[in-house]
Coordinates of C-alpha atoms in Angstrom, one line a residue:
X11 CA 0.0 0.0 0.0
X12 CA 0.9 3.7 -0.7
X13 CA 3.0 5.2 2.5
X14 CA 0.7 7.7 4.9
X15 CA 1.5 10.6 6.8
X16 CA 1.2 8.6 9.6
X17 CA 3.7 6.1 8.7
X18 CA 6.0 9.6 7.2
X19 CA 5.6 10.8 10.5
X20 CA 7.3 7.4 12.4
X21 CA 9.6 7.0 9.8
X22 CA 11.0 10.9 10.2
X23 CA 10.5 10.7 14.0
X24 CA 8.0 13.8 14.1
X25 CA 4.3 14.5 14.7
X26 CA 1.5 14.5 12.2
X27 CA 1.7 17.9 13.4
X28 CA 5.1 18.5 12.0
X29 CA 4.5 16.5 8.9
X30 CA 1.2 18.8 8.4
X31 CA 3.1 21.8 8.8
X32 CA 6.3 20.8 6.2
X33 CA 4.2 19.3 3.8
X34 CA 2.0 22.6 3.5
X35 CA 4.8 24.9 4.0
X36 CA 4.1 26.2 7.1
X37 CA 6.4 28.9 8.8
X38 CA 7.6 26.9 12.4
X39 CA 9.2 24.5 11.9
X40 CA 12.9 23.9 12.2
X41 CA 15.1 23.8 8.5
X42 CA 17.1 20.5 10.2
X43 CA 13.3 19.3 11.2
X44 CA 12.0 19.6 7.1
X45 CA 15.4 18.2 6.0
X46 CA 14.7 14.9 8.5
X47 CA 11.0 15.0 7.2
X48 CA 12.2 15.2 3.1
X49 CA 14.7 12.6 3.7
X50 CA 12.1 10.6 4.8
X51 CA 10.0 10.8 2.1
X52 CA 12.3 9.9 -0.5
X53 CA 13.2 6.5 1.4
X54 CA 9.8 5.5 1.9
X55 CA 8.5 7.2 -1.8
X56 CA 5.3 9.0 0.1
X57 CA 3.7 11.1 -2.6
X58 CA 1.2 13.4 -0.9
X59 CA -2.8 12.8 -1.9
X60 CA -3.5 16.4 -3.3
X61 CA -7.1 15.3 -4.9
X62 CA -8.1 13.9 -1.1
X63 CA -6.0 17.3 0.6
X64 CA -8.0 19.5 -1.9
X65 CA -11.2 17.7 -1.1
X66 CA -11.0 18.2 2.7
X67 CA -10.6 21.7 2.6
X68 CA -12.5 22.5 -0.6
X69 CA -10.1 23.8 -2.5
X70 CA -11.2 24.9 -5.8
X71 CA -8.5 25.8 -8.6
X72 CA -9.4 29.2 -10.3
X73 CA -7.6 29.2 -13.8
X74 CA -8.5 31.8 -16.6
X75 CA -7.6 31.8 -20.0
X76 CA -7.0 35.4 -21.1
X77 CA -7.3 35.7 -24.9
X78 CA -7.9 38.3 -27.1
X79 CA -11.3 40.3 -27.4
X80 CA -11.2 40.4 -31.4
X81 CA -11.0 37.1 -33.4
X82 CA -12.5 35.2 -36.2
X83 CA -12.7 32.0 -36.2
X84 CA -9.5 29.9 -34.4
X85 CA -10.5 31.9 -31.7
X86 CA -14.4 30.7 -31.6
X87 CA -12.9 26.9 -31.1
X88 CA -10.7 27.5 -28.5
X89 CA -13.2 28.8 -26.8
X90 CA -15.3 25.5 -27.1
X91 CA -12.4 23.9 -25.9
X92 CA -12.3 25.5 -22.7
X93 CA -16.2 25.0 -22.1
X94 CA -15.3 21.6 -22.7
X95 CA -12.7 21.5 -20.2
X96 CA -14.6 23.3 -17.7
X97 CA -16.6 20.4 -17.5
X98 CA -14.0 17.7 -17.4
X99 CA -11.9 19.2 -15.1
X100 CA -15.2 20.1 -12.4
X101 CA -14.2 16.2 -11.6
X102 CA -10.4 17.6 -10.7
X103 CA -11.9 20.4 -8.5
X104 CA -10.8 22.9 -11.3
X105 CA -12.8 25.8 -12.1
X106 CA -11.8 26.9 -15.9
X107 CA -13.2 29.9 -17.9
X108 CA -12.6 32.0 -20.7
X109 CA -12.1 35.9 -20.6
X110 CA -11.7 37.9 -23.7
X111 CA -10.2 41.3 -23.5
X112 CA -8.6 43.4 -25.2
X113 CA -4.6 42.2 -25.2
X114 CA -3.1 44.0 -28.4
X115 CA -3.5 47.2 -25.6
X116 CA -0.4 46.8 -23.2
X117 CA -1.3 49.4 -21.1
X118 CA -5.0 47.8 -20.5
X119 CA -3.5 44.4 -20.3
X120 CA -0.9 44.9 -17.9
X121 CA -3.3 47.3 -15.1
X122 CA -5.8 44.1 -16.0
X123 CA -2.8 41.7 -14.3
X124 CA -2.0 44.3 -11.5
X125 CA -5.4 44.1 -10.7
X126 CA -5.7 40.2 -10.8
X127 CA -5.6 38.6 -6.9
X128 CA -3.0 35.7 -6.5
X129 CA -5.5 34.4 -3.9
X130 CA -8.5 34.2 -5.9
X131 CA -7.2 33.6 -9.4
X132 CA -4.8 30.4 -8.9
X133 CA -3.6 30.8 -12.9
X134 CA -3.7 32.6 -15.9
X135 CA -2.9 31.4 -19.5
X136 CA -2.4 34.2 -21.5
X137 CA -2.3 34.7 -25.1
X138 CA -1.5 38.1 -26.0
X139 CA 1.7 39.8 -27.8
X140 CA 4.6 40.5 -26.6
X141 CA 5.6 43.7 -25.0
X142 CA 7.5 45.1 -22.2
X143 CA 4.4 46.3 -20.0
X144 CA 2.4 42.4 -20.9
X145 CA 6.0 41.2 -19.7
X146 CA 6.7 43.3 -16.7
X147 CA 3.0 42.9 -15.5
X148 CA 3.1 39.2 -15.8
X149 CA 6.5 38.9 -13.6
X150 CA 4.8 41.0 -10.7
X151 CA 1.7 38.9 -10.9
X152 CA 4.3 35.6 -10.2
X153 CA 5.8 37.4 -7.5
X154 CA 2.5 37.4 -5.9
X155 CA 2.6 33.9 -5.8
X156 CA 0.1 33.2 -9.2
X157 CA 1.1 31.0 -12.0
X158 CA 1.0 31.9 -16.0
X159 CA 1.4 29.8 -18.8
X160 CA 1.9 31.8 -22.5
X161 CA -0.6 30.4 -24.5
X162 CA 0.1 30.1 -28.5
X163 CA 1.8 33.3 -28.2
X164 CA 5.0 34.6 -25.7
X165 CA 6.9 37.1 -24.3
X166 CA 10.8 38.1 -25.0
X167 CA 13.0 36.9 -22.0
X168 CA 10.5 34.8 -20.8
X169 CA 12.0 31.5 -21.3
X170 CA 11.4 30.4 -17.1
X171 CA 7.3 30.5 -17.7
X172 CA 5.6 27.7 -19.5
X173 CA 4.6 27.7 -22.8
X174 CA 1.7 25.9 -24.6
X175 CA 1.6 25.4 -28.5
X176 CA 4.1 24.5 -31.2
X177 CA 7.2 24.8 -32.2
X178 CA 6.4 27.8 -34.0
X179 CA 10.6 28.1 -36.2
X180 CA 9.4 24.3 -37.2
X181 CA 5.9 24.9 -38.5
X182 CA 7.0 27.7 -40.1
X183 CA 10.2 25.3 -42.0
X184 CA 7.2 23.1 -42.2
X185 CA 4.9 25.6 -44.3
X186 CA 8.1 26.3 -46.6
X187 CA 8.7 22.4 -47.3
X188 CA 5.2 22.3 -48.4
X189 CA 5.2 24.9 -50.8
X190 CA 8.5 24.2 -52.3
X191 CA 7.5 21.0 -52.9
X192 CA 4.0 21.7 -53.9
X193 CA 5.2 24.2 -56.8
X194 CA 7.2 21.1 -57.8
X195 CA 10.7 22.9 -58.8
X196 CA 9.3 25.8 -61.1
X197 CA 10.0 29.8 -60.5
X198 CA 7.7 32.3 -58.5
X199 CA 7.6 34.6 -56.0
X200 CA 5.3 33.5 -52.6
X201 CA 3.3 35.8 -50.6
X202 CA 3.7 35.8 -46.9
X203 CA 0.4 37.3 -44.9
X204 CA 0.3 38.1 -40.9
X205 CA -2.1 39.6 -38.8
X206 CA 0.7 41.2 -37.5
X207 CA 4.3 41.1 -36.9
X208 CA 4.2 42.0 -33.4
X209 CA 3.1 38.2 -32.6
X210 CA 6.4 36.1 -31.9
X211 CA 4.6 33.1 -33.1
X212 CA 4.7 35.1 -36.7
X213 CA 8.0 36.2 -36.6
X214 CA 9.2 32.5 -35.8
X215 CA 7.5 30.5 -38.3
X216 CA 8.8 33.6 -40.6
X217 CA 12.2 32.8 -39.8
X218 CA 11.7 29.0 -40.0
X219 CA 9.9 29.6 -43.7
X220 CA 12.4 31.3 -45.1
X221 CA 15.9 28.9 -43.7
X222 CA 14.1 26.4 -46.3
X223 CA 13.1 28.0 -48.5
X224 CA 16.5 29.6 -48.9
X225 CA 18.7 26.8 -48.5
X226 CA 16.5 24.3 -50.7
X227 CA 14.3 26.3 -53.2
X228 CA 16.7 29.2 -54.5
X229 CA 14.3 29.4 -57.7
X230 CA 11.4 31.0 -55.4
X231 CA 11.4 34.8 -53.7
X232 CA 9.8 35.4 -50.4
X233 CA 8.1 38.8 -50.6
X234 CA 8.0 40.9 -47.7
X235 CA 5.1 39.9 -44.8
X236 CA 1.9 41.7 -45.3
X237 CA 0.1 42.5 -42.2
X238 CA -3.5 42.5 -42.6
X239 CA -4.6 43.4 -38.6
X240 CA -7.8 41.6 -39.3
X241 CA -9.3 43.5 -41.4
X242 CA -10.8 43.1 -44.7
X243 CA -10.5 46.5 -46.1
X244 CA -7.3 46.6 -45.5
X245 CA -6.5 43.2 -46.9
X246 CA -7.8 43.7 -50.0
X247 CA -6.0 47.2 -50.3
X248 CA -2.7 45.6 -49.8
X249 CA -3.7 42.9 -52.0
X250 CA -4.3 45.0 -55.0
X251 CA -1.0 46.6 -54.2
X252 CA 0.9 44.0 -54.2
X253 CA -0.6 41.7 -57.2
X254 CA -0.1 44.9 -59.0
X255 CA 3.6 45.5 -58.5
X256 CA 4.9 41.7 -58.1
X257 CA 4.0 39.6 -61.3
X258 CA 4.6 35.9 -61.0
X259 CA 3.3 35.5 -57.6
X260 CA 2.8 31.5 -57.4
X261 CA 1.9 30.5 -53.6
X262 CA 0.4 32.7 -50.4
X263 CA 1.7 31.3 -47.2
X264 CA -0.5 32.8 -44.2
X265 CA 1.4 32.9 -40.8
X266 CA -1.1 33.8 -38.8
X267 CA -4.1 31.4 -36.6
X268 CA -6.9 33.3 -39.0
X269 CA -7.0 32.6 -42.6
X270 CA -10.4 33.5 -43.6
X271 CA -10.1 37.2 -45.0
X272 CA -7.0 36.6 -46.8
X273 CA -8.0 33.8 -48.6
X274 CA -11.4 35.3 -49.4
X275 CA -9.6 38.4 -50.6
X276 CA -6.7 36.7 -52.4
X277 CA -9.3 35.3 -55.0
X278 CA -10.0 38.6 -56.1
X279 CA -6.6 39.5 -57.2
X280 CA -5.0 35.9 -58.6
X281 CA -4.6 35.7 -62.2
X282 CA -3.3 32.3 -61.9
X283 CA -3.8 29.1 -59.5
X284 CA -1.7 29.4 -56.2
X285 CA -0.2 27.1 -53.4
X286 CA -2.0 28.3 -50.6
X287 CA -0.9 27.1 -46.8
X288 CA -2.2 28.5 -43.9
X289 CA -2.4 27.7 -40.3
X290 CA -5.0 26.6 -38.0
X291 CA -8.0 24.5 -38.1
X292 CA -11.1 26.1 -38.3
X293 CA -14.7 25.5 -40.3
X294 CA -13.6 27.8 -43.3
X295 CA -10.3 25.8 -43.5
X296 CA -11.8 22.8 -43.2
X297 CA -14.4 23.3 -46.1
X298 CA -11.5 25.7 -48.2
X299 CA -9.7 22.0 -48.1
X300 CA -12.6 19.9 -49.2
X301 CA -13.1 22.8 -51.8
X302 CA -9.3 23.1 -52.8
X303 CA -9.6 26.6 -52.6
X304 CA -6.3 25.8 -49.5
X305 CA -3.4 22.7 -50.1
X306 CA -2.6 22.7 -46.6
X307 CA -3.3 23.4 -43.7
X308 CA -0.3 23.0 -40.4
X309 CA -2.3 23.0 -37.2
X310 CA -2.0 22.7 -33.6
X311 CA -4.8 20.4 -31.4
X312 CA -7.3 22.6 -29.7
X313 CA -8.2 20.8 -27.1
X314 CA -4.9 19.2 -26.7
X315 CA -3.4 23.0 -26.1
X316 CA -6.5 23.9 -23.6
X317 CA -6.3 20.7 -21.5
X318 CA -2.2 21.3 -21.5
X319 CA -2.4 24.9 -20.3
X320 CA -4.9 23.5 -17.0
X321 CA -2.5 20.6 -16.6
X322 CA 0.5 22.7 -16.3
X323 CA -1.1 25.8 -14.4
X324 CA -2.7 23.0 -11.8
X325 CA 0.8 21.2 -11.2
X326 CA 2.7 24.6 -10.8
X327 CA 0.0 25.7 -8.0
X328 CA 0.9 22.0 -6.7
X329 CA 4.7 22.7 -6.8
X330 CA 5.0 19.7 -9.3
X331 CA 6.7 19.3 -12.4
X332 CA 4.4 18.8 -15.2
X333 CA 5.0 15.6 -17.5
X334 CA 6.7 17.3 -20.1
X335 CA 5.8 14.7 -22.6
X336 CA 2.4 14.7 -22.0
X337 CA 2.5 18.5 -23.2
X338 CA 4.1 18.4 -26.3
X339 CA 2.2 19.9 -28.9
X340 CA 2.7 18.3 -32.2
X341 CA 2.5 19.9 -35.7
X342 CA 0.0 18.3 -37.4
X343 CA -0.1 19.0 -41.8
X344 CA -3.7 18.4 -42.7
X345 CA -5.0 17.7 -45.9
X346 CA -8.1 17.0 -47.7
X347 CA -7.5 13.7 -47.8
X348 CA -7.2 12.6 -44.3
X349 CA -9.7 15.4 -42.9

């Protein structure tokens, strides 16, 4: 049978008491005491019954998932995701919801995180871009004692906090394999389309595009990335811009998790069939797949990335290590074929 306290407590030579007090951290108790009482637990391999701790003193988890206010589509099924976890994880004594806000502000991001209280908001996954004030707010908020994971998106020197999502340099080198391949050898310029640049998952599958595509396929350009912000008007603007002034444009390769507006409006300007790869699944990429108006599509599981964020945040607030395998997010390349 699994060791007890009370069998940590004889074995360390101490009272429940004392092994009460260690175990939760407690102020009291002497350093040559806790190092008797951890000693003891490694010989005897007592692992501490959090779900039946949590129980007795009815401790609920509060995790949030912060995401942004505006989004099409990508941003509709994470949101399912997490009303799906809210109900699997009731089980765990987790209590998960979604809060949309408006991140691309720093300023109103980072007062909404001085604001946040460590001891009623157990963990926040974030997914906002990077800036100093997101940054600096988030590093006060875990010297409070709160947990954050980054969440599809992260911030510079931030390499200590937990990230959820891809490898964003090799879906990125992933996207340019495809295309070079795809085109099959032949000349053309390719089309690179973000939201915006500000987003580090952008500017990584950016740099990871263009190492292949300039070490394998020297016969293809990579334009400059266009950023659309989201909006259609804009989009098509640029679009007309840029089909204007750059003949021989033979693939569109769309960085960013929203792929609608840019596809739509890229059908207005092609004179020619393109290799079009985007990112994310969604309903419009699903059917612009069946339809072939998209080749491919490199995306990252939904529920997989939502269930990983609660895992992680919920082991942190613990003090555990996650299971790091557990939380790999894999890229997956998705085709009409095997939709």
């Amino acid at each position: 049978m699994r060791p007890t306290a009370k069998d940590l407590a004889v074995e360390a030579g101490v009272s429940l008491a004392t092994i009460d007090r260690v175990l939760n951290g407690r102020s009291g108790v002497k350093a040559r005491t806790v190092a008797k009482v951890n000693e003891a637990i490694d010989r005897i391999g007592f692992v501490r019954n959090l779900s039946a701790v949590n129980l007795a003193r009815k401790k609920i988890y509060q995790f949030r998932f912060l995401l942004p206010e505006h989004g099409d589509q990508f941003l509709g099924v994470l949101v399912k995701h997490i009303d799906e976890a809210k109900k699997a994880f009731a089980t765990e004594m987790a209590d998960v919801a979604a809060i949309r806000f408006p991140v691309d502000d720093p300023y109103k991001l980072a007062d909404y995180l001085a604001g946040l209280d460590a001891d009623l908001t157990d963990g926040i996954a974030i997914m906002a871009p990077e800036s100093p004030q997101a940054r600096d707010a988030i590093n006060r908020l875990l010297e409070r004692g709160g947990e954050v994971v980054h969440f599809l998106a992260g911030q510079p020197k931030a390499d200590s906090i937990d990230f959820v999502g891809i490898n964003n340099h090799a879906a990125g080198a992933t996207a340019g394999q495809l295309i070079g391949r795809f085109l099959g050898g032949q000349k053309g310029k390719i089309l690179i389309v973000s939201e915006t640049m500000q987003s580090r998952d952008s500017i990584e599958r950016r740099l990871g595009f263009d190492d292949v595509i300039n070490r394998e396929y020297p016969q293809l350009q990579t334009l400059p990335t266009v950023e659309s912000y989201g909006d259609t008007e804009r989009t098509r603007r640029i679009f007309k811009n840029v089909f204007a002034n750059h003949p021989g444009i033979s693939a569109v390769y769309v960085l960013s998790a929203e792929a609608r507006i840019p596809i739509e409006e890229i059908s207005k300007f092609a004179t020619q069939p393109l290799v079009k790869v985007v990112h994310e699944r969604t309903p419009f990429t699903e059917a612009a797949l069946q339809s072939g108006k998209i080749d491919a599509v490199i995306a990252q599981n939904p529920g997989h990335l939502v269930r990983s964020a609660i895992r992680i945040l919920k082991a942190r607030v613990d003090k555990r290590e996650p299971l790091a395998s557990q939380e790999k997010i894999r890229i997956e390349i998705l085709l009409k074929e095997n939709l």
